[in-house]
Short mmCIF file of N, CA and C and ligand atoms in Angstrom, two decimals:
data_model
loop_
_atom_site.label_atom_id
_atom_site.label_comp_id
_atom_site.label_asym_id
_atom_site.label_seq_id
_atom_site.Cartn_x
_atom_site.Cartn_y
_atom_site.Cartn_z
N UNK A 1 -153.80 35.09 -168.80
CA UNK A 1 -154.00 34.86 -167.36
C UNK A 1 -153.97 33.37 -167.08
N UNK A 2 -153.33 33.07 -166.12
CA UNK A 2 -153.23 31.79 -165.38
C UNK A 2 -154.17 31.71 -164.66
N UNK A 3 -154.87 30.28 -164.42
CA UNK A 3 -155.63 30.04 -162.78
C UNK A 3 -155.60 28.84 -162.76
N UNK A 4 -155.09 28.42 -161.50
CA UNK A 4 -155.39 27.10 -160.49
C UNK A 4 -156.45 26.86 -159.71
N UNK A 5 -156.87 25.77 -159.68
CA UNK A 5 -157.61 25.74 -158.30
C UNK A 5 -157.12 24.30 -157.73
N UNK A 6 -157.75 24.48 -156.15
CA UNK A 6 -156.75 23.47 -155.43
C UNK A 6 -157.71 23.43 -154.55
N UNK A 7 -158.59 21.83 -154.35
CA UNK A 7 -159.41 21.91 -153.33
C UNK A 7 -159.12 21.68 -151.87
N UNK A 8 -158.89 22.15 -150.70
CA UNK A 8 -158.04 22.11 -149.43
C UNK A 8 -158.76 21.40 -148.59
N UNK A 9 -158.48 20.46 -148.40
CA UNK A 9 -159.08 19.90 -147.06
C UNK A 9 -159.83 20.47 -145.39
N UNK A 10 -158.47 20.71 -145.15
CA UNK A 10 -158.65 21.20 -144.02
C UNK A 10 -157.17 22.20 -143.45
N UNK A 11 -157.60 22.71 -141.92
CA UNK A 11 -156.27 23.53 -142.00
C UNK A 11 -155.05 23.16 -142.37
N UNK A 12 -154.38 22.19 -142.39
CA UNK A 12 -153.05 21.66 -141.98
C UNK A 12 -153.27 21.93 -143.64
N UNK A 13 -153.52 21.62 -144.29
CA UNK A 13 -153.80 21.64 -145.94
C UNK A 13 -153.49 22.75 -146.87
N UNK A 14 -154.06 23.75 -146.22
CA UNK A 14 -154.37 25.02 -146.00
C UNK A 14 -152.34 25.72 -146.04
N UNK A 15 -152.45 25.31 -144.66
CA UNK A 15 -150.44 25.56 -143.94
C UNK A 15 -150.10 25.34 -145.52
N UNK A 16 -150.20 23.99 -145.90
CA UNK A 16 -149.23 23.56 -146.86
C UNK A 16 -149.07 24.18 -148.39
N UNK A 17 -150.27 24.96 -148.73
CA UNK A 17 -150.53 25.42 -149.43
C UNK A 17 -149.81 26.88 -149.96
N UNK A 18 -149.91 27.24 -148.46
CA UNK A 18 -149.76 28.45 -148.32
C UNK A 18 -147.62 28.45 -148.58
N UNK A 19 -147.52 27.27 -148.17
CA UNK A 19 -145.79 27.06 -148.13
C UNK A 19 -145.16 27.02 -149.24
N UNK A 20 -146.24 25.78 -150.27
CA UNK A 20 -145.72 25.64 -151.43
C UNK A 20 -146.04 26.90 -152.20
N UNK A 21 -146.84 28.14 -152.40
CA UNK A 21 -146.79 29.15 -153.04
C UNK A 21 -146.22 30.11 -152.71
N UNK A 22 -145.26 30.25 -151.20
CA UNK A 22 -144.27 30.86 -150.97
C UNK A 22 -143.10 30.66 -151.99
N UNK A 23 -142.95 29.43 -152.69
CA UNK A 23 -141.60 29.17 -153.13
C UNK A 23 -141.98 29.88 -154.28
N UNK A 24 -143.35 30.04 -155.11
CA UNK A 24 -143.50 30.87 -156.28
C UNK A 24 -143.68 32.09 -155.96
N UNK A 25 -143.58 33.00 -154.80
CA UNK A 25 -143.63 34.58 -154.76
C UNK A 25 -142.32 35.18 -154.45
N UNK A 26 -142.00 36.20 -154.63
CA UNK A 26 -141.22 36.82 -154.11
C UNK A 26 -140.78 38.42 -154.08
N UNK A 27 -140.08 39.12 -153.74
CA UNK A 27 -140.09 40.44 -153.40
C UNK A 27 -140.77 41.47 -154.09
N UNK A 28 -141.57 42.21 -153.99
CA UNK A 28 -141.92 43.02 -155.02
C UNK A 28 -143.51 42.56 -155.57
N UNK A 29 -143.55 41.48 -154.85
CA UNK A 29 -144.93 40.70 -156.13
C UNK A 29 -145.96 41.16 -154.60
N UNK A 30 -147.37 41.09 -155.28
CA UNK A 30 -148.56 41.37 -154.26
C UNK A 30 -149.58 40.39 -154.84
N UNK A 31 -149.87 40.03 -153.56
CA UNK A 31 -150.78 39.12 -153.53
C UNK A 31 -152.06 39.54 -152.70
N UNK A 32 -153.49 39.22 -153.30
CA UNK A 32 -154.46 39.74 -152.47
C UNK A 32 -155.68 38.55 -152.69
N UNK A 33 -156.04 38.54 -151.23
CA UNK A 33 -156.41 37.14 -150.64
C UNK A 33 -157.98 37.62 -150.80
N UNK A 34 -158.87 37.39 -151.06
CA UNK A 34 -160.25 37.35 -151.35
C UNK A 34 -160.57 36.45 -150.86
N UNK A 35 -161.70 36.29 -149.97
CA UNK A 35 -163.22 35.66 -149.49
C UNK A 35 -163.50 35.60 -147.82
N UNK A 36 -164.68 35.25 -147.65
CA UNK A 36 -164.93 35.45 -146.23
C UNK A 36 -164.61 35.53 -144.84
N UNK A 37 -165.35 36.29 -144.38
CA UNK A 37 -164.69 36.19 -143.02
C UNK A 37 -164.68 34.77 -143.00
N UNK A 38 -163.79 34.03 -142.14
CA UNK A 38 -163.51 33.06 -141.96
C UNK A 38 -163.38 31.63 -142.78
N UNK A 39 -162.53 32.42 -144.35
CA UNK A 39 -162.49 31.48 -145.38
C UNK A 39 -161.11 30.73 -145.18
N UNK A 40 -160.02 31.21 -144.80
CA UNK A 40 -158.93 31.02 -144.61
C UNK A 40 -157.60 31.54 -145.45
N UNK A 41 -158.10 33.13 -145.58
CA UNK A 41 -157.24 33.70 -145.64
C UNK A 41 -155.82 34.24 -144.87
N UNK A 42 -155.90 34.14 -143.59
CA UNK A 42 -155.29 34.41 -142.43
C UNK A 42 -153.89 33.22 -142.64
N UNK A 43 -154.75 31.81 -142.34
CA UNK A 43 -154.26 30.84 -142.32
C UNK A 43 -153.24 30.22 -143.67
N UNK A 44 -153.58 30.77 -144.86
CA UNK A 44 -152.79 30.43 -145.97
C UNK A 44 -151.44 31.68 -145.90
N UNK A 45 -151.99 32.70 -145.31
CA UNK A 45 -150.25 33.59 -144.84
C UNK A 45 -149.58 32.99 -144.19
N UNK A 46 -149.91 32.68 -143.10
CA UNK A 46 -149.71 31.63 -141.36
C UNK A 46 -148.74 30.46 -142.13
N UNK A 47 -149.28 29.88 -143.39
CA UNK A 47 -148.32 28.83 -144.07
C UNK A 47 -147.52 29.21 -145.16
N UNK A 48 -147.54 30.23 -145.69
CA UNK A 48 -146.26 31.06 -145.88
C UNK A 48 -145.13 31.81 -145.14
N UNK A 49 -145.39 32.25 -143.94
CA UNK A 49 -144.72 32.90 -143.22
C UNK A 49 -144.30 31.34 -142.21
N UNK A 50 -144.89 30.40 -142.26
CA UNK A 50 -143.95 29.56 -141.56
C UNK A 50 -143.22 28.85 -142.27
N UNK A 51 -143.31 28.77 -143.10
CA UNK A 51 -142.14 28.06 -144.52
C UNK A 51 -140.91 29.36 -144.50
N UNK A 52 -141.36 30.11 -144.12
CA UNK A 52 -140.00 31.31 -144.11
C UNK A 52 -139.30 31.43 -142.73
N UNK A 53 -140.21 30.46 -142.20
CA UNK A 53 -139.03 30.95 -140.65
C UNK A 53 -139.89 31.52 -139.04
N UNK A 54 -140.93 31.82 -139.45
CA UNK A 54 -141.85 32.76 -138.52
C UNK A 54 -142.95 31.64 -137.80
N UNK A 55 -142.39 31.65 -136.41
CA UNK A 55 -143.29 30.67 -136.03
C UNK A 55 -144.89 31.42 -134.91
N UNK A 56 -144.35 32.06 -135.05
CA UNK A 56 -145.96 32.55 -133.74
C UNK A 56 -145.95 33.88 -134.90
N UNK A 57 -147.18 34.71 -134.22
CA UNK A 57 -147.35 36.60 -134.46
C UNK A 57 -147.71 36.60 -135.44
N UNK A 58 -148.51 35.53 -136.57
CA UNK A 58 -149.04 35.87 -137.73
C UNK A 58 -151.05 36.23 -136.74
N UNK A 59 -151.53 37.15 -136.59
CA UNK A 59 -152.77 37.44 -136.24
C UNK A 59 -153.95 37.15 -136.63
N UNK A 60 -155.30 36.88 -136.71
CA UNK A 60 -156.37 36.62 -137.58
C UNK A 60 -157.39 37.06 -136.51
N UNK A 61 -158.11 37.75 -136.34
CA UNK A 61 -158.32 38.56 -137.64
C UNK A 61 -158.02 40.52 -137.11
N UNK A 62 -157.73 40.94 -138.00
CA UNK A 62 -157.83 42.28 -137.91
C UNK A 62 -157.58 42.97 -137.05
N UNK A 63 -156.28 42.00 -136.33
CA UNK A 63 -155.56 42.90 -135.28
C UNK A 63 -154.75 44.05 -135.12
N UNK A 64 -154.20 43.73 -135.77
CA UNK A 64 -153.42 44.77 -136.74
C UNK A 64 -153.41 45.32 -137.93
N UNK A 65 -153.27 46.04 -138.64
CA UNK A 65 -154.00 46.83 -140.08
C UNK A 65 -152.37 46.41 -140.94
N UNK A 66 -151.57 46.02 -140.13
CA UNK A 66 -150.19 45.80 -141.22
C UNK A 66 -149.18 45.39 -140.09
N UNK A 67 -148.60 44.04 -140.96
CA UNK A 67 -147.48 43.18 -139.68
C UNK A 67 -146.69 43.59 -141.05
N UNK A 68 -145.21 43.65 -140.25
CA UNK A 68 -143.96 43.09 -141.52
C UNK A 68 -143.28 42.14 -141.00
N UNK A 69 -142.81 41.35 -141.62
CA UNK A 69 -141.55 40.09 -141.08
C UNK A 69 -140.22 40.66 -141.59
N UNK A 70 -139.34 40.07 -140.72
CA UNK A 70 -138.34 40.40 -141.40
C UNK A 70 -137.76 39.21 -141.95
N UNK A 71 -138.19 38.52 -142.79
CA UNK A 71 -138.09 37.62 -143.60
C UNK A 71 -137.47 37.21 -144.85
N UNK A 72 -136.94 36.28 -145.29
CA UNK A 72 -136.34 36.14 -147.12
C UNK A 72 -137.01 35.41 -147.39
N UNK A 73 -138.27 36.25 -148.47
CA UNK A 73 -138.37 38.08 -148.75
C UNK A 73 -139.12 38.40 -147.68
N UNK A 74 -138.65 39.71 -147.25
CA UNK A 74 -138.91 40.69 -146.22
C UNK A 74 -141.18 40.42 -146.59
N UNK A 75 -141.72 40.39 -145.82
CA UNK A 75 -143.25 40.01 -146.00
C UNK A 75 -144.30 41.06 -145.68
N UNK A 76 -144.73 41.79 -146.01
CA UNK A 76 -146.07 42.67 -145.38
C UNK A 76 -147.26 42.12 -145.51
N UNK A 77 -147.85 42.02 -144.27
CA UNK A 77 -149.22 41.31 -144.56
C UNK A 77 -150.13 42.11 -143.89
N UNK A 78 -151.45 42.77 -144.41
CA UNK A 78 -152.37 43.60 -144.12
C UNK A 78 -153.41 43.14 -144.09
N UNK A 79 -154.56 43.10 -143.20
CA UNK A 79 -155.50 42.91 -143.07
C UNK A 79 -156.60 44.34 -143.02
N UNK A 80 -157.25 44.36 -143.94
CA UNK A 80 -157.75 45.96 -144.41
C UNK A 80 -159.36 45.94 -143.38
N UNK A 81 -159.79 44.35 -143.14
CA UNK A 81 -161.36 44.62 -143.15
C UNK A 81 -162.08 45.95 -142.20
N UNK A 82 -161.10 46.30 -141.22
CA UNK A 82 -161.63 47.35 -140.05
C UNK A 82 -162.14 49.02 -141.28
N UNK A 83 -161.32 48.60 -142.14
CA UNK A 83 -160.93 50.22 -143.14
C UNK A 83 -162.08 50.71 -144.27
N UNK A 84 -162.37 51.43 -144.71
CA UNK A 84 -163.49 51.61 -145.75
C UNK A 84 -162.20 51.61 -146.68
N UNK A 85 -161.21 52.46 -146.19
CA UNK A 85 -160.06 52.85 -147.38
C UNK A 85 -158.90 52.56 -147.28
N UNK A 86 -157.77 52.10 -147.59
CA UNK A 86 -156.47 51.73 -147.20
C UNK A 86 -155.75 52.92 -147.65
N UNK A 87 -155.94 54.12 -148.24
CA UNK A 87 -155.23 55.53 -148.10
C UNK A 87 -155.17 55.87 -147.04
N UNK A 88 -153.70 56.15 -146.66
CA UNK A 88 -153.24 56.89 -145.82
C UNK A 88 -152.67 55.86 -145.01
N UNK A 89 -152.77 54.59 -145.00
CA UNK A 89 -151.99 53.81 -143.84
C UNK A 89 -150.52 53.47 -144.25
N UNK A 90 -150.01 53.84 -145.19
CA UNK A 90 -148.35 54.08 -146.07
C UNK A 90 -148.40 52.75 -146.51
N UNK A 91 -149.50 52.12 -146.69
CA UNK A 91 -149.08 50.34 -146.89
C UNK A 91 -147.91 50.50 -148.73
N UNK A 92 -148.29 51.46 -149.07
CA UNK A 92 -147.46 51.43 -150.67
C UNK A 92 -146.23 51.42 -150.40
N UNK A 93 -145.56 51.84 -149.20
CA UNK A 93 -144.20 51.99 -149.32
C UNK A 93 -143.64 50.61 -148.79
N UNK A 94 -144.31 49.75 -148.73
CA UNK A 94 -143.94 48.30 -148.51
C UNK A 94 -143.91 47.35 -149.72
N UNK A 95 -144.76 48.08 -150.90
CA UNK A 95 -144.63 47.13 -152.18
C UNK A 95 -143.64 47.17 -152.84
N UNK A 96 -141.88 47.80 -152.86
CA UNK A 96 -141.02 47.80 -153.42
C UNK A 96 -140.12 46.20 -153.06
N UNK A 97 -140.18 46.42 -151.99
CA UNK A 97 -139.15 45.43 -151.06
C UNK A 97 -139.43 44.45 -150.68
N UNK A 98 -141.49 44.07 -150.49
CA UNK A 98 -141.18 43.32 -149.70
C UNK A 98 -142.63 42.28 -150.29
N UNK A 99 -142.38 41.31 -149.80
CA UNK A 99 -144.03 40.34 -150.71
C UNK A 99 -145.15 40.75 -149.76
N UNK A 100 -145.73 41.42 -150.59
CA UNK A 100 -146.70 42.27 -149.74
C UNK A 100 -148.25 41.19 -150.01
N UNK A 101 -148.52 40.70 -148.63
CA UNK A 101 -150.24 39.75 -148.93
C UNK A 101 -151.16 40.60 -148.03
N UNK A 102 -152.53 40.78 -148.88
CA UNK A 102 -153.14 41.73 -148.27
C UNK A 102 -154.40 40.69 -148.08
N UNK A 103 -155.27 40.98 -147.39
CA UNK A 103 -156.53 40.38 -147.16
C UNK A 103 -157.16 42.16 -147.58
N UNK A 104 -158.69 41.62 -147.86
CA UNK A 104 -159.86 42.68 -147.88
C UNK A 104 -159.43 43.91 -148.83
N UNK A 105 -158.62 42.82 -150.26
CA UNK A 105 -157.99 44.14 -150.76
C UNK A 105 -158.94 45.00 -151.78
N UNK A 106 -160.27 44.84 -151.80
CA UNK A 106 -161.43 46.00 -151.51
C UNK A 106 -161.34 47.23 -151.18
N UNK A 107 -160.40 47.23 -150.08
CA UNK A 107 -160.33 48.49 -149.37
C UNK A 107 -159.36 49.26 -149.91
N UNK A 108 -158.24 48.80 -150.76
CA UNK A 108 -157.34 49.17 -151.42
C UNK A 108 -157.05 49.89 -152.37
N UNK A 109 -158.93 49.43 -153.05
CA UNK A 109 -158.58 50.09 -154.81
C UNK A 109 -158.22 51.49 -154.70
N UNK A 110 -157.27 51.46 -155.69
CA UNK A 110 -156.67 53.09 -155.99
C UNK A 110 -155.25 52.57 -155.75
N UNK A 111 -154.84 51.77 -154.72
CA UNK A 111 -153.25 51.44 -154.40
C UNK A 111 -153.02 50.59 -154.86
N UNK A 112 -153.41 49.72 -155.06
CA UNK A 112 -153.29 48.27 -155.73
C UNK A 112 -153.74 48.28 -156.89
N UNK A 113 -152.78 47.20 -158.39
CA UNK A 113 -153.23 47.65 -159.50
C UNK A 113 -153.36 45.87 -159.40
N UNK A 114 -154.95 45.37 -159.33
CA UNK A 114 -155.06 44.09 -159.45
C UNK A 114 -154.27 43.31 -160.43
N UNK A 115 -154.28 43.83 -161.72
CA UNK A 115 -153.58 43.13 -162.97
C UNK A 115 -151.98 43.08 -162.66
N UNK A 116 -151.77 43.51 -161.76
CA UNK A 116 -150.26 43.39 -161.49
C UNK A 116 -150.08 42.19 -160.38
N UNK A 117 -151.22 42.05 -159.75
CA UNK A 117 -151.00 40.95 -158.52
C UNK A 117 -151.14 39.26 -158.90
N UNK A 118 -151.07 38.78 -158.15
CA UNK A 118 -151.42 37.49 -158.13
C UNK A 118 -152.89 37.38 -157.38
N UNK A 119 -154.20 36.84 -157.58
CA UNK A 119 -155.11 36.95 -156.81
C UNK A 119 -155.58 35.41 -156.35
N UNK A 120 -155.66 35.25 -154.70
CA UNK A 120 -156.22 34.28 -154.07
C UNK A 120 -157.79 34.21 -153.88
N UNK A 121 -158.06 33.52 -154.58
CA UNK A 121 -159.84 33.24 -153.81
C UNK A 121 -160.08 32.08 -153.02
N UNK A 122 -160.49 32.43 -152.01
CA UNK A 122 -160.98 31.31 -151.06
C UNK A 122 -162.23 30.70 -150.97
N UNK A 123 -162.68 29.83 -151.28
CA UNK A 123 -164.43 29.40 -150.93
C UNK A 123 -164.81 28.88 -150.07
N UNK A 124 -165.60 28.46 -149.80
CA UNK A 124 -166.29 27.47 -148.92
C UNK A 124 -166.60 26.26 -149.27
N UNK A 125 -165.69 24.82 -149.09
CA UNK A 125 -166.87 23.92 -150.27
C UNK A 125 -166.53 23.13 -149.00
N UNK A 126 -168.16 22.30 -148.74
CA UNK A 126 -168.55 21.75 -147.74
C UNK A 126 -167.52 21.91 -147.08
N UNK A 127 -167.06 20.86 -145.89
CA UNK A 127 -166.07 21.27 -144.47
C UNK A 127 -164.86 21.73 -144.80
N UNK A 128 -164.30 21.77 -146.03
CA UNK A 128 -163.11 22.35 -146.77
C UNK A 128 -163.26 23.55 -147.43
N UNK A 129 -162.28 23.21 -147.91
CA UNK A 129 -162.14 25.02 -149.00
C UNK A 129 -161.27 25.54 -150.26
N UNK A 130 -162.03 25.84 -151.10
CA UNK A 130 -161.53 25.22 -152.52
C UNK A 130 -160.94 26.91 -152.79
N UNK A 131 -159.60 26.69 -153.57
CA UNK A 131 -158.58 28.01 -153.38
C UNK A 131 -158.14 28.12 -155.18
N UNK A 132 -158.56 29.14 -155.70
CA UNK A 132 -158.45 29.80 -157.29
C UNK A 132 -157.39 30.66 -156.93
N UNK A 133 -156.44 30.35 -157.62
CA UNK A 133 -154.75 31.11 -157.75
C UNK A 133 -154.93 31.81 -158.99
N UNK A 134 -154.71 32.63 -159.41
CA UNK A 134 -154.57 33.29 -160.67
C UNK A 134 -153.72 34.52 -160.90
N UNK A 135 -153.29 35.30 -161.65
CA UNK A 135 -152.20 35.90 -161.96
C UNK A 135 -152.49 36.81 -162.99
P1 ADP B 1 -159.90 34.51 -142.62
O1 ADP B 1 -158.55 35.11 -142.43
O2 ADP B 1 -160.24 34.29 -144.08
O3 ADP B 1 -161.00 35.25 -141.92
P2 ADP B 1 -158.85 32.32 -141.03
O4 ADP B 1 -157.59 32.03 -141.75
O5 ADP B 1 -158.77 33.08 -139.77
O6 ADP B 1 -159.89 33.04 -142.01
O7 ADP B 1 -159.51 30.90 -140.83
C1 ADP B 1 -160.76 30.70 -140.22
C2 ADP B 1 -160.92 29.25 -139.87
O8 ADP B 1 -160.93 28.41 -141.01
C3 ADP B 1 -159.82 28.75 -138.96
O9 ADP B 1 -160.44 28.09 -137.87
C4 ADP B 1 -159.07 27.75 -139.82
O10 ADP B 1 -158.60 26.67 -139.05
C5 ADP B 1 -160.12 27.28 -140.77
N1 ADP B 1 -159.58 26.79 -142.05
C6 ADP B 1 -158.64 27.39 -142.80
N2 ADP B 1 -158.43 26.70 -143.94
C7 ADP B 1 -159.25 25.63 -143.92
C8 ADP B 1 -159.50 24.54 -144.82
N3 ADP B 1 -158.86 24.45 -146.00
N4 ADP B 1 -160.43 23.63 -144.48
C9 ADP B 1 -161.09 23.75 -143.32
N5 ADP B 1 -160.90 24.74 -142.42
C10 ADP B 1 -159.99 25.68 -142.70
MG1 MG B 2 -157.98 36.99 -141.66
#
């Protein structure tokens, strides 16, 4: 197992973060974003999906239970926290095709095989926020 950590400043930091680990994901791979409401999970998609092209309609929080982009690579991004369970919302038929980033992927177990993902942790460290990449 790999892990990084990368202490983030602030949002704009955050954007950039999220851009430069776009260039290491791609179709097929899942990524699941771990930590608090308001750690900046939202915001590190927000800077992947704008390194791909997508400038507005990334949501925070829990507006939607599943956005797709139509993006290169095609993107699913889920936000689970409303859910006890993520069965039954078809989110699996999006992990073939497309870089699927989930927040609250808690709600998941049973669909998601963690050891197959890449996992984001977000913290809190004083006015910033310190981000563990691992694989
Ligand atoms: P989550 O999706 O984890 O609930 P959001 O992405 O919606 O969290 O972010 C919540 C807040 O945290 C936003 O106001 C955002 O600007 C801020 N934020 C995100 N990343 C950082 C960072 N690295 N340092 C400081 N503030 C941040
Ligand atoms: Mg969010």
């Amino acid at each position: 197992m790999s892990e990084r950590v990368f202490d983030v400043a602030s949002e704009s930091d955050m954007l950039q973060l999220g851009a430069a680990l776009a260039k290491e994901w791609q179709t097929g791979d899942c990524v699941l974003l771990i930590g608090d409401l308001g750690a900046g999970k939202t915001t590190l998609v927000r800077g992947v999906l704008q390194s791909l092209g997508v400038v507005e309609g990334v949501r925070s929080p829990t507006f939607n239970l599943m956005q797709i982009f139509d993006t290169q690579p095609p993107v699913m991004h889920a936000d689970l926290y409303r859910l006890d369970t993520a069965m039954g919302i078809g989110m699996e038929e999006f992990f073939a095709d497309h870089l699927c980033l989930i927040e609250w992927p808690d709600r998941a177990e049973g669909l998601v095989d963690s050891e197959q993902c890449f996992v984001v942790r977000i913290d809190f460290a004083g006015s910033g926020r310190r981000v563990t990449v691992s694989r």
